CSV table of C-alpha atoms in Angstrom, one decimal:
chain,number,residue,atom,x,y,z
A,114,ALA,CA,-80.8,104.1,-115.0
A,115,ARG,CA,-82.2,104.8,-118.4
A,116,THR,CA,-80.4,101.9,-120.0
A,117,ALA,CA,-81.6,99.5,-117.3
A,118,ARG,CA,-85.2,100.7,-117.9
A,119,THR,CA,-84.8,100.1,-121.6
A,120,LEU,CA,-83.4,96.6,-121.1
A,121,GLY,CA,-86.3,95.8,-118.9
A,122,LEU,CA,-88.6,96.5,-121.8
A,123,TYR,CA,-87.1,93.5,-123.7
A,124,GLY,CA,-87.9,91.1,-120.9
A,125,ALA,CA,-86.3,87.6,-121.3
A,126,GLN,CA,-84.6,88.7,-124.5
A,127,ALA,CA,-82.3,90.9,-122.4
A,128,LYS,CA,-80.9,88.0,-120.5
A,129,ILE,CA,-77.4,88.6,-122.0
A,130,ALA,CA,-77.4,91.8,-119.8
A,131,ILE,CA,-77.9,90.0,-116.5
A,132,PRO,CA,-74.3,90.2,-115.4
A,133,ALA,CA,-74.1,93.9,-116.1
A,134,LEU,CA,-77.5,94.6,-114.4
A,135,ALA,CA,-76.3,92.5,-111.4
A,136,ASP,CA,-73.2,94.7,-111.2
A,137,VAL,CA,-75.3,97.8,-111.1
A,138,VAL,CA,-77.6,96.4,-108.4
A,139,ARG,CA,-74.6,95.4,-106.3
A,140,ASN,CA,-72.2,98.4,-106.8
A,141,ASP,CA,-73.7,101.5,-108.3
A,142,PRO,CA,-73.7,104.4,-105.9
A,143,SER,CA,-77.0,105.6,-107.2
A,144,GLY,CA,-80.1,104.1,-105.5
A,145,THR,CA,-82.1,105.2,-108.6
A,146,ALA,CA,-79.8,103.1,-110.9
A,147,ARG,CA,-80.1,100.2,-108.5
A,148,ILE,CA,-83.9,100.3,-108.6
A,149,ALA,CA,-83.9,100.5,-112.4
A,150,ALA,CA,-81.5,97.6,-112.7
A,151,ALA,CA,-83.6,95.5,-110.2
A,152,ASP,CA,-86.7,96.2,-112.2
A,153,ALA,CA,-85.0,95.1,-115.4
A,154,LEU,CA,-83.9,91.9,-113.7
A,155,ALA,CA,-87.5,91.2,-112.6
A,156,ALA,CA,-88.7,91.8,-116.2
A,157,ILE,CA,-86.2,89.3,-117.5
A,158,GLY,CA,-87.7,86.7,-115.3
A,159,PRO,CA,-86.4,83.3,-114.1
A,160,ASP,CA,-83.2,83.6,-116.0
A,161,ALA,CA,-82.2,86.5,-113.8
A,162,LYS,CA,-82.0,84.2,-110.7
A,163,ALA,CA,-78.2,84.3,-111.3
A,164,ALA,CA,-78.4,87.8,-110.0
A,165,LEU,CA,-79.8,86.8,-106.6
A,166,PRO,CA,-76.4,87.0,-104.8
A,167,ALA,CA,-76.0,90.6,-106.1
A,168,ILE,CA,-79.4,91.6,-104.9
A,169,GLU,CA,-78.8,90.1,-101.5
A,170,ALA,CA,-75.5,91.9,-101.3
A,171,ALA,CA,-77.1,95.2,-102.3
A,172,ARG,CA,-79.6,94.9,-99.5
A,173,ALA,CA,-76.7,94.8,-97.0
A,174,ASP,CA,-74.8,97.7,-98.6
A,175,PRO,CA,-74.5,100.5,-95.9
A,176,ARG,CA,-74.5,103.1,-98.7
A,177,MET,CA,-78.2,102.4,-99.2
A,178,ALA,CA,-79.1,102.3,-95.4
A,179,GLY,CA,-81.3,105.4,-95.7
A,180,ARG,CA,-83.0,104.4,-98.9
A,181,LYS,CA,-86.2,102.6,-98.0
A,182,ASP,CA,-87.3,102.7,-101.7
A,183,VAL,CA,-84.2,100.8,-102.7
A,184,HIS,CA,-84.6,98.2,-99.9
A,185,ASP,CA,-88.3,97.8,-100.8
A,186,LYS,CA,-87.6,97.3,-104.5
A,187,LEU,CA,-84.8,94.8,-103.9
A,188,ALA,CA,-87.0,92.8,-101.5
A,189,GLU,CA,-89.8,92.9,-104.2
A,190,VAL,CA,-87.5,91.6,-106.9
A,191,LEU,CA,-86.0,88.9,-104.6
A,192,GLY,CA,-89.6,87.7,-104.0
A,193,LYS,CA,-90.3,87.6,-107.8
A,194,LEU,CA,-87.1,85.7,-108.6
A,195,ARG,CA,-87.0,83.1,-105.9
């Protein structure tokens, strides 16, 4: 989560990390890590649209069913990137 937050500080300059951040959003068992990665993708901006499928998949992940904070953040980032 800390690395994702740091990448988010670089904004568009961190676009090389989009695939790794998308993987965290889609697969990490930690909701906190998913939120941080989603925030970083939003900070990267339009170049992060490639991560939209990962964000959509993460919203459907049953492991996050009880994490309203994760679902809210993912929905927010989807809105920013669409």
